[in-house]
CSV table of C-alpha atoms in Angstrom, one decimal:
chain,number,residue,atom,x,y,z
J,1,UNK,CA,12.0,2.4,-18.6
J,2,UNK,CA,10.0,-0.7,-19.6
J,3,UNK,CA,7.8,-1.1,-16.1
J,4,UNK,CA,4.9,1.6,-15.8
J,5,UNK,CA,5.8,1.6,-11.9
J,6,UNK,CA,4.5,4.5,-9.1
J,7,UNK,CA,8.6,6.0,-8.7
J,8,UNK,CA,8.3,7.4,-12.0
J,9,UNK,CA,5.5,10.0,-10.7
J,10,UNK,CA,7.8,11.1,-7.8
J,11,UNK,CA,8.9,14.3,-8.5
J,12,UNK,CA,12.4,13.5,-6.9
J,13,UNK,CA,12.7,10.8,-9.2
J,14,UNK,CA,12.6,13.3,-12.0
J,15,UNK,CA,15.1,15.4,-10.3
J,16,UNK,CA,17.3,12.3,-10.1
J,17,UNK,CA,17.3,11.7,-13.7
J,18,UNK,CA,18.9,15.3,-14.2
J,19,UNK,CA,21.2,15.4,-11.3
J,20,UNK,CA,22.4,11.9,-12.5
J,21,UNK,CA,22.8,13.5,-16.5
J,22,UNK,CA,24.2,16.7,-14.9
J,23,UNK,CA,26.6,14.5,-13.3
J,24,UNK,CA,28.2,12.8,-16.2
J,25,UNK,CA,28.4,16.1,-18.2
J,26,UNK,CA,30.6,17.7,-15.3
J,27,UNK,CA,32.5,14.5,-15.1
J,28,UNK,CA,34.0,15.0,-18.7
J,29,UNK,CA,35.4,18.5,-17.7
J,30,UNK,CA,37.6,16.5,-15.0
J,31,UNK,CA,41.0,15.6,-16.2
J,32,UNK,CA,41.8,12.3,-17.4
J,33,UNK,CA,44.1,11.5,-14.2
J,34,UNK,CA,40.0,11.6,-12.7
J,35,UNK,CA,39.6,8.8,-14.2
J,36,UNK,CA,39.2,6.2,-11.9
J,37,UNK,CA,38.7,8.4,-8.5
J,38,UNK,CA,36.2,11.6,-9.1
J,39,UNK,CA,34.9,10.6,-11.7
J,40,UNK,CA,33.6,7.3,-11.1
J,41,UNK,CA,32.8,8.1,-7.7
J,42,UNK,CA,30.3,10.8,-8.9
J,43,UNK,CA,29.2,8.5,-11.2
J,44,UNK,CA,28.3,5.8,-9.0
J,45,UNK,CA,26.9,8.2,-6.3
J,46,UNK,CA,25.0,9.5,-8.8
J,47,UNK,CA,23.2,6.4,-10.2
J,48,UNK,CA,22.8,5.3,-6.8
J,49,UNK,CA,20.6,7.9,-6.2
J,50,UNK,CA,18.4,7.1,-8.7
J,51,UNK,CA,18.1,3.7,-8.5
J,52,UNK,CA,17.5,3.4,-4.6
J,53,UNK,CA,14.5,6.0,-5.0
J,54,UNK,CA,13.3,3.7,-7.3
J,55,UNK,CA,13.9,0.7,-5.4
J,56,UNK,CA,12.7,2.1,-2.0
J,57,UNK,CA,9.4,3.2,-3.8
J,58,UNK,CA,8.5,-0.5,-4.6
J,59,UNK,CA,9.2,-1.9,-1.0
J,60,UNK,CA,6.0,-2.4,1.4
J,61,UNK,CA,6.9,-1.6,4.4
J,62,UNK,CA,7.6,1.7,5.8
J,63,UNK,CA,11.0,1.1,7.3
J,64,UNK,CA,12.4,-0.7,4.0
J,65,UNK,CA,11.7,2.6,2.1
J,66,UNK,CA,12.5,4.8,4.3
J,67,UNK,CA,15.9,2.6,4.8
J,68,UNK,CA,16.3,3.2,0.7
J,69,UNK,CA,15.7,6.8,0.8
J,70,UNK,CA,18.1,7.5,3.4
J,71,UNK,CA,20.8,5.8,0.9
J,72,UNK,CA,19.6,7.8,-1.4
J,73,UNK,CA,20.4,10.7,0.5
J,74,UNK,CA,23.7,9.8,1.3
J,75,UNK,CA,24.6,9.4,-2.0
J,76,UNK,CA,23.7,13.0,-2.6
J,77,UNK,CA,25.7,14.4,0.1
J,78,UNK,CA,28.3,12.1,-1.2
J,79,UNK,CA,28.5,14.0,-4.7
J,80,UNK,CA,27.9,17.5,-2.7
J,81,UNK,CA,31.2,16.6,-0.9
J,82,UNK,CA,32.9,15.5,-4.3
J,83,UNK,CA,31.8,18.9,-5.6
J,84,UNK,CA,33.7,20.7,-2.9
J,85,UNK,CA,36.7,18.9,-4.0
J,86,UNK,CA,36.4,19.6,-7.4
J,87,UNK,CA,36.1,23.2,-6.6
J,88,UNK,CA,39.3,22.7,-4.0
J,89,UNK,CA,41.2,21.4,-6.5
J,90,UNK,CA,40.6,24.1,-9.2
J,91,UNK,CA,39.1,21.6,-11.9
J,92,UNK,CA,35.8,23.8,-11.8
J,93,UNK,CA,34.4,26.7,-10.5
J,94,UNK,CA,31.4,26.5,-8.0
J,95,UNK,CA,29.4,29.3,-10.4
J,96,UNK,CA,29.9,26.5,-13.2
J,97,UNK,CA,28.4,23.9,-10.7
J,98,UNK,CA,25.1,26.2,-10.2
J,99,UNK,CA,23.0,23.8,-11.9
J,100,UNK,CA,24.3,20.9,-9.8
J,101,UNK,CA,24.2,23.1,-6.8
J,102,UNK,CA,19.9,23.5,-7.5
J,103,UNK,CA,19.9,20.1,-8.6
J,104,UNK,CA,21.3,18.7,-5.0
J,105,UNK,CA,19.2,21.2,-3.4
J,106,UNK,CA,16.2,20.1,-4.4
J,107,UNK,CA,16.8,16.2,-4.3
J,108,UNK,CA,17.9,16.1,-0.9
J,109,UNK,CA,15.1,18.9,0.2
J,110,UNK,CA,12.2,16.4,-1.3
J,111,UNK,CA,14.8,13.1,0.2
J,112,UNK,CA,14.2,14.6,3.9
J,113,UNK,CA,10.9,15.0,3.4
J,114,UNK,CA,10.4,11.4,2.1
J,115,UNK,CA,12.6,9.8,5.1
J,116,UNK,CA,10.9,12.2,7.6
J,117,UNK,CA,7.2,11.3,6.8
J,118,UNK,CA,7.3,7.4,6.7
């Protein structure tokens, strides 16, 4: 927010910043006994995205960005699995998870591409 640093030009880090807010907004639809499993979890994998594209984007070498990227990507598949769950478990419907549906599309689409190329 305060740095003028290069991750904030990547257009998966702008994607990031909405599949992390998109995140939290579904979160409050889960009911409270959530709490302290789904939620948080989504949470976390959510903001762990974000962060490790940022972090990997200031690393030198090849292999420690590509290393942070890949963590990234894991974190998305880690929220596309807790999406299936909320689905499975009738807290949400996967039409009302369309725009996280695009949103992990995209990020792990651009993710690949990132890992694949260094």
């Amino acid at each position: 927010m305060f740095l003028n640093l290069g991750h904030k030009n990547l257009q998966v880090y702008a994607i990031s910043r909405q599949l992390m807010k998109v995140c939290y907004r579904i979160t409050l639809h889960l009911p409270p006994e959530e709490k302290f499993n789904l939620v948080q979890q989504i949470r976390r994998a959510a903001l762990s995205v974000k962060l490790n594209i940022a972090e990997g984007a200031s690393r030198r070498s090849e292999a420690e960005r590509k290393r942070f990227w890949e963590i990234s990507r894991g974190s998305v598949i880690e929220i596309d699995a807790a999406a299936e769950a909320i689905v499975d478990l009738d807290y949400l419907s996967k039409d009302e998870l369309s725009e996280l549906d695009l949103l992990l599309n995209s990020c792990f689409a651009l993710l690949t591409k990132m890992v694949e190329r260094t």
